[in-house]
C-alpha positions in Angstrom: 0.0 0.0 0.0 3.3 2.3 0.2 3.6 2.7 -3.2 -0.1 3.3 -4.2 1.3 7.1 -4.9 2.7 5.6 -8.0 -0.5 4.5 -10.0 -1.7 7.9 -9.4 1.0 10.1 -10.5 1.6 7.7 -13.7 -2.3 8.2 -14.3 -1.7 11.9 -14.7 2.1 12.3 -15.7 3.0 9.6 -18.0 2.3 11.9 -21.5 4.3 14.4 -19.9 7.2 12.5 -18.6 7.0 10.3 -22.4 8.1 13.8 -24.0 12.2 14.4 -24.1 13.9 16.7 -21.4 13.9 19.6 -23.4 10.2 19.7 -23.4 9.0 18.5 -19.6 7.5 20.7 -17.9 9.4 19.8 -13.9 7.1 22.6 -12.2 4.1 20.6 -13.5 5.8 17.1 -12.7 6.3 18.1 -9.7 3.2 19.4 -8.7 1.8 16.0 -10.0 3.9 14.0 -7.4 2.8 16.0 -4.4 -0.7 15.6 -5.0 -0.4 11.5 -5.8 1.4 11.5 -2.0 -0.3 13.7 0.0 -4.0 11.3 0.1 -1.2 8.6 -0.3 -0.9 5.1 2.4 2.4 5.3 2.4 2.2 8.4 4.1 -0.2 7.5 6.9 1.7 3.7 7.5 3.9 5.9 10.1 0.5 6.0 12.3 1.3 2.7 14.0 4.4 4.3 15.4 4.9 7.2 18.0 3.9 11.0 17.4 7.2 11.8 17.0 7.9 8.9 14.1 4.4 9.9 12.6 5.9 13.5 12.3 9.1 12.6 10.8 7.6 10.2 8.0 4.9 13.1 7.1 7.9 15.8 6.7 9.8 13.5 4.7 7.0 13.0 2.3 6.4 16.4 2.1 9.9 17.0 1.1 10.3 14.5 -1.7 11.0 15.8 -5.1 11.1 15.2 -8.2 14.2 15.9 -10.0 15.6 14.3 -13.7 19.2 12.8 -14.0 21.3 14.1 -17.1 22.5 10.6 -18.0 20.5 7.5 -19.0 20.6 4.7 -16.6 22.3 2.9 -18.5 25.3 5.4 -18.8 25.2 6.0 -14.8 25.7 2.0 -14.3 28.6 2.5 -17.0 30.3 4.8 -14.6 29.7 2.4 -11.6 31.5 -0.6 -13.6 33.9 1.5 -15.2 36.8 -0.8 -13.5 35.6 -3.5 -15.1 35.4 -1.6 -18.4 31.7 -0.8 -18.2 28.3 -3.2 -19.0 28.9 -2.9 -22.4 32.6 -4.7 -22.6 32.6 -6.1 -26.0 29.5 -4.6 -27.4 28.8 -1.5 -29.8 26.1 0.8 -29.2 23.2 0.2 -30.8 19.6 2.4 -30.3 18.0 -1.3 -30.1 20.1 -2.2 -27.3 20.4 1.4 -25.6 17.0 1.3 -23.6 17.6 3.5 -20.9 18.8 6.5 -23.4 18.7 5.9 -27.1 21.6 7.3 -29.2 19.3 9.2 -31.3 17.2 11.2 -29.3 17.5 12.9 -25.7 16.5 11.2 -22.8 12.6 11.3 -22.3 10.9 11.9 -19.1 10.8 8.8 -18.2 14.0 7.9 -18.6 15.3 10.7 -16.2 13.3 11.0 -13.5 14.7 10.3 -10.2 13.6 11.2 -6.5 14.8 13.2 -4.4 14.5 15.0 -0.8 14.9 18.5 -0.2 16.4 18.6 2.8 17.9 14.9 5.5 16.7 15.9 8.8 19.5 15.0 11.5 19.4 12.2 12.8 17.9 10.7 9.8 20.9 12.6 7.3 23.2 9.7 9.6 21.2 6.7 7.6 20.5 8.6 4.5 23.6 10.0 3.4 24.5 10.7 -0.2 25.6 7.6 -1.5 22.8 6.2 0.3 20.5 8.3 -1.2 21.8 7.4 -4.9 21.5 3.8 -4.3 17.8 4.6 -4.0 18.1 6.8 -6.9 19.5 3.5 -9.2 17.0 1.2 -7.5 14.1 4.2 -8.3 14.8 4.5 -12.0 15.3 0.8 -12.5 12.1 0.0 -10.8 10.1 3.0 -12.9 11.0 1.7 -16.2 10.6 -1.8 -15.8 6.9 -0.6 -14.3 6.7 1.6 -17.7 7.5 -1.4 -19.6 4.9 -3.6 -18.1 1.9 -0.7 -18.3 2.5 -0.7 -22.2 2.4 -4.3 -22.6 -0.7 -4.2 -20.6 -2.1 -1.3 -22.7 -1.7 -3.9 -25.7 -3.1 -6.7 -23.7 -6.2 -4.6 -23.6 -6.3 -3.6 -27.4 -5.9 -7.2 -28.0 -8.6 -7.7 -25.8 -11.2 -5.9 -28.9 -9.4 -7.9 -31.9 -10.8 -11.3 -29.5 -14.2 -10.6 -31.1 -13.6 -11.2 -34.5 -13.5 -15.4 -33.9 -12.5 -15.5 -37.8 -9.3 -14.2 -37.6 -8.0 -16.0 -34.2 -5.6 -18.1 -36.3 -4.1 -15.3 -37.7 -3.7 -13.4 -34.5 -2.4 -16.1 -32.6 1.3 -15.7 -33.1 0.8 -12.2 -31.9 -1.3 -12.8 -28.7 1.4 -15.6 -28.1 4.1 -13.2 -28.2 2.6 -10.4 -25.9 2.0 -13.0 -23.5 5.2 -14.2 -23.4 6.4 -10.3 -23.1 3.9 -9.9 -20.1 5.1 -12.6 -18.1 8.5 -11.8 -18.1 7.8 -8.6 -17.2 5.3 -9.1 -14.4 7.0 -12.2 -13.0 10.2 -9.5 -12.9 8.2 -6.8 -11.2 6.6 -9.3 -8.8 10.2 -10.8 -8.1 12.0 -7.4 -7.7 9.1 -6.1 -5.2 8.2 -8.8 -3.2 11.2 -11.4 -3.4 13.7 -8.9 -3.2 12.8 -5.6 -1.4 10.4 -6.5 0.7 12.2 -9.3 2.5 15.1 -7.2 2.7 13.6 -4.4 4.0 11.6 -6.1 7.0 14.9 -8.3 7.7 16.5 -5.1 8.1 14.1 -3.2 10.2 13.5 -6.2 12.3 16.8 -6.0 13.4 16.8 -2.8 14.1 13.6 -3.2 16.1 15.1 -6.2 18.1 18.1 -3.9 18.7 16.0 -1.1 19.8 13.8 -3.2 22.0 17.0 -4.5 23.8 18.1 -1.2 24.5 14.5 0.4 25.2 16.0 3.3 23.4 13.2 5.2 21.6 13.1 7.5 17.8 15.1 5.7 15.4 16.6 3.1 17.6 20.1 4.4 17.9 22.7 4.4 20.8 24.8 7.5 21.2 26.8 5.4 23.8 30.3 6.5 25.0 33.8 4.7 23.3 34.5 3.1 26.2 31.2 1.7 27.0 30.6 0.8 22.9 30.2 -2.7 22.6 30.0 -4.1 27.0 25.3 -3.9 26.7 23.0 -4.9 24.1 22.4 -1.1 22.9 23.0 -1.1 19.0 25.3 2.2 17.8 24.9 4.4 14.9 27.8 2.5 13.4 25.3 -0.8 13.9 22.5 0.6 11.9 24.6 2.2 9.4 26.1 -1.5 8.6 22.4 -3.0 8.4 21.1 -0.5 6.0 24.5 -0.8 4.1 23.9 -4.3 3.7 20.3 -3.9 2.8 21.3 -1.7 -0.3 24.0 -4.5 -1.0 21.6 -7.0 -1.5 18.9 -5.4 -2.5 21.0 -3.9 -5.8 22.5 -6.9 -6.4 19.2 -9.4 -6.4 17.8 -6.4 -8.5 20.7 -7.0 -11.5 22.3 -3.7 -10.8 25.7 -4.9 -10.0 25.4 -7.5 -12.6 26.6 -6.3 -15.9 26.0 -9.3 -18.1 22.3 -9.6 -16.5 21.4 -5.9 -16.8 22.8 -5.6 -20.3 20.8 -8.7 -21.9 17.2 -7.4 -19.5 17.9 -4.1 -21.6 17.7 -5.9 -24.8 14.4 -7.7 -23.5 12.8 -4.5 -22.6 13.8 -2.9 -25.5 12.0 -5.3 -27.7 9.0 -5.3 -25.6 8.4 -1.4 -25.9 9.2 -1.7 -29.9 6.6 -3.9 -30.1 4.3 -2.5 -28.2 4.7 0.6 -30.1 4.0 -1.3 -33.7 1.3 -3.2 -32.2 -0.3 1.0 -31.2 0.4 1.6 -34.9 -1.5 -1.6 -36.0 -4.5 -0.5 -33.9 -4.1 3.2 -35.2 -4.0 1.9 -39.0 -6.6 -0.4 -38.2 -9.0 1.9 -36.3 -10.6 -1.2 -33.9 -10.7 1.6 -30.8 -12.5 4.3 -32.8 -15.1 0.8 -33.8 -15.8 -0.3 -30.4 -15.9 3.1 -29.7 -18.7 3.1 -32.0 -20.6 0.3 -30.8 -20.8 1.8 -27.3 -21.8 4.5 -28.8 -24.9 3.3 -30.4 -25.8 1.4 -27.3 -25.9 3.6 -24.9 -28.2 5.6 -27.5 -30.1 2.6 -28.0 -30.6 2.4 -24.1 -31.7 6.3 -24.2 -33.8 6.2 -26.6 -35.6 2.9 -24.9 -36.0 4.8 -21.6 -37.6 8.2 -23.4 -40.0 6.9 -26.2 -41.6 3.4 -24.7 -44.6 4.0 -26.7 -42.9 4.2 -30.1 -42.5 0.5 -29.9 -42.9 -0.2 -33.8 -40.5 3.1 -34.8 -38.2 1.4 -31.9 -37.8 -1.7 -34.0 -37.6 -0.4 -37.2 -34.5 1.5 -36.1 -33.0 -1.0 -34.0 -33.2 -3.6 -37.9 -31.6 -0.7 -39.4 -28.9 -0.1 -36.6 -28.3 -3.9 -36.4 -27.9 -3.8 -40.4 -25.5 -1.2 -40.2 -23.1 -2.2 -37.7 -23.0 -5.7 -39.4 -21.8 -4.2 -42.6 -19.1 -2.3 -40.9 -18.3 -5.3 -38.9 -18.0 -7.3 -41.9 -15.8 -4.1 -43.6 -13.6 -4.1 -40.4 -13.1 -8.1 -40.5 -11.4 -7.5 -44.3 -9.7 -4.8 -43.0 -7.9 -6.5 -40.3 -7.5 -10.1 -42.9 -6.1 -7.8 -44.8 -3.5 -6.0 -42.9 -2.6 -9.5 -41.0 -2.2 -11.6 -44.0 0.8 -9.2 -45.2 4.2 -10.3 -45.4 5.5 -7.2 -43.7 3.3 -8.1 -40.3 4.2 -11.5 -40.2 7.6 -10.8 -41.0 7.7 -8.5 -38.4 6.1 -10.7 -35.7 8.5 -13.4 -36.8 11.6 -10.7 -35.9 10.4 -9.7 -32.7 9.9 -13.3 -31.7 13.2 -14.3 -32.6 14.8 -11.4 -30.9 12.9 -11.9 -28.0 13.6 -15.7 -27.6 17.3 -15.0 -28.5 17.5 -12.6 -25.5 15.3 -14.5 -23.2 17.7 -17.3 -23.8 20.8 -15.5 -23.4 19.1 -14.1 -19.9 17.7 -17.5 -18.7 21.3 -19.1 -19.7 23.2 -15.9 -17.5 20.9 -16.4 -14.3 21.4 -20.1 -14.4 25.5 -20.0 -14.9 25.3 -17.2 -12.5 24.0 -19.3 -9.6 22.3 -16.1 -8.7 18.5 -15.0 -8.2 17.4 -18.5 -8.6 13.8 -17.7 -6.9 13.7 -15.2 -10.2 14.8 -18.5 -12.4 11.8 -20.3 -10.9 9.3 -17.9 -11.3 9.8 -17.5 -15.3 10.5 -21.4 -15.4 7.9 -22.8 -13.1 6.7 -25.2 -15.3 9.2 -26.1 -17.4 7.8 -24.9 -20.5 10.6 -21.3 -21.0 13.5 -24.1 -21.2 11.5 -26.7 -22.9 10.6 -24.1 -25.6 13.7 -22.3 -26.0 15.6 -26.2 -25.7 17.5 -24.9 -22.7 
């Protein structure tokens, strides 16, 4: 319930934040996030605590920002690995693999935006320092995008959803629906791993050790022990070196079961987001071309006329008819229209050649990603969930 803030300002700020740098508007963005936290949960979880922990929670909501990074993700982790020669050692740029910041445009919106706080209160400032506060700043933007990804691919589950009424054409649409099912487990099953496998588990080991600690000590606030140099380490009080260590460690594993300190794994779940987001952006121009929205736009249309018109003129019974034939007559012969239409543009060589291309992309990288985490002997619980039955190494002859 923390992060219901999120749904709401995407609701409102995702055409803004889809436009490139140069064109956001931050005053309005900003202005957006406010309003999504203010009525947010997260806000009001605090209220289980003490006064004092309610206040702190509620000031530190009020004072996050938005602010927008002038380097792509991508480029950011670059610097991180740049001992190891960066995550792409051994591979060129390409604007298919370059998710995070394509080579030939500027970032967008959604590709920069980060979080921020105005101002660390002391003592929190001891915990949140600036490297700490970056960590959460990598784990942010990864997190936003991958979310990005997965509310296209469900905005094309939902066109899809229309083209399920024309029962004639299912053979022909089956290689599609196939392939953005495919997309939309990966991407939910890696949302759902990331959230709840990783950072949630992490997160209540770490503050259940610091509330065992502060419980020992019956210290109150934020649980930490100002205690003397001498008398540092004789009781059961925890120092501020104590919780700096456990929230050190929590950003250690939580970055590192999240693929950021992987360069291999990060690299190849570009390429897989990549091609998700190209196609759902042909599969929008296929529904644009194709017009089904403005057609069962249509439809609703004319029912909810139909429904009117019912409720207001009862006694016309015989006109009702006679117009309801003529309607029904109608919306056949565009349905029939619409049905060539969409053989039409599906039967093409350029669409199946293109569905062919974006399945073979996307099994070639899921491969190369499944092979990684398995070698890797890492995120196994993440190798499960997209394997669970078998049927990803089965397919893919893993």
């Amino acid at each position: 319930d923390q992060g219901d803030f999120f749904v709401h300002f995407l609701d409102i700020a995702e055409s803004e934040l889809l436009k490139e740098m140069t064109e956001v508007s931050r005053g309005r963005v900003q202005n957006w996030l406010s309003m999504s936290i203010q009525p947010s949960g997260g806000a009001t979880r605090a209220s289980n605590f003490s006064a004092e922990s309610f206040s702190m929670a509620r000031y530190m909501a009020s004072s996050l920002q938005a602010s927008f990074a002038t380097e792509s993700l991508v480029d950011r982790l670059d610097d991180l690995y740049a001992t190891s020669g960066g995550i792409r050692t051994q591979e060129a740029r390409t604007p298919s693999r370059h998710l995070y910041g394509a080579m030939n445009r500027g970032l967008t919106g959604i590709e920069a935006l980060t979080l921020d706080f105005q101002y660390v209160p002391f003592p929190v400032s001891f915990v949140l320092s600036h490297r700490a506060i970056s960590s959460y700043q990598l784990l942010f933007r990864h997190l936003f995008f991958v979310k990005h990804v997965e509310r296209r691919l469900v905005g094309t589950w939902l066109d899809h959803q229309s083209m399920k009424e024309f029962q004639s054409l299912r053979g022909s649409l089956c290689p599609t629906f196939g392939l953005r099912q495919r997309m939309l487990h990966f991407i939910q099953n890696l949302v759902y791993y990331m959230m709840f496998e990783v950072i949630e588990p992490n997160w209540q080991t770490m503050e259940n050790s610091i509330l065992s600690g502060k419980k020992q000590s019956g210290n109150s606030g934020l649980g930490l022990s100002m205690t003397a140099g001498k008398e540092r380490g004789k009781g059961d009080d925890q120092t501020v070196d104590d919780i700096l260590a456990m929230h050190i460690e929590f950003l250690r594993r939580t970055l590192k079961d999240c693929l950021l300190t992987n360069g291999d794994l990060i690299r190849t779940l570009t390429k897989l987001m990549t091609t998700c987001l190209l196609f759902s952006d042909q599969m929008n121009l296929f529904v644009e071309t194709t017009q089904i929205n403005e057609e069962r736009d249509r439809i609703a249309k004319a029912e909810r006329q139909k429904r009117q018109q019912n409720i207001s003129i009862v006694s016309k019974r015989s006109r009702l008819r006679k117009t309801a034939k003529a309607e029904a007559a109608a919306r056949k012969a565009r349905w029939e229209a619409h049905t060539e239409l969409l053989e039409r543009e599906l039967s093409t060589e350029s669409y199946k050649r293109m569905i062919s291309r974006f399945s073979q992309v996307f099994n070639n990288n899921l491969t190369d990603f499944m092979t990684q985490l398995r070698d890797s002997g890492e995120c196994t619980n993440l190798l499960s969930r997209l394997d669970f039955n078998g049927f990803v190494s089965s397919s893919l002859k893993l």
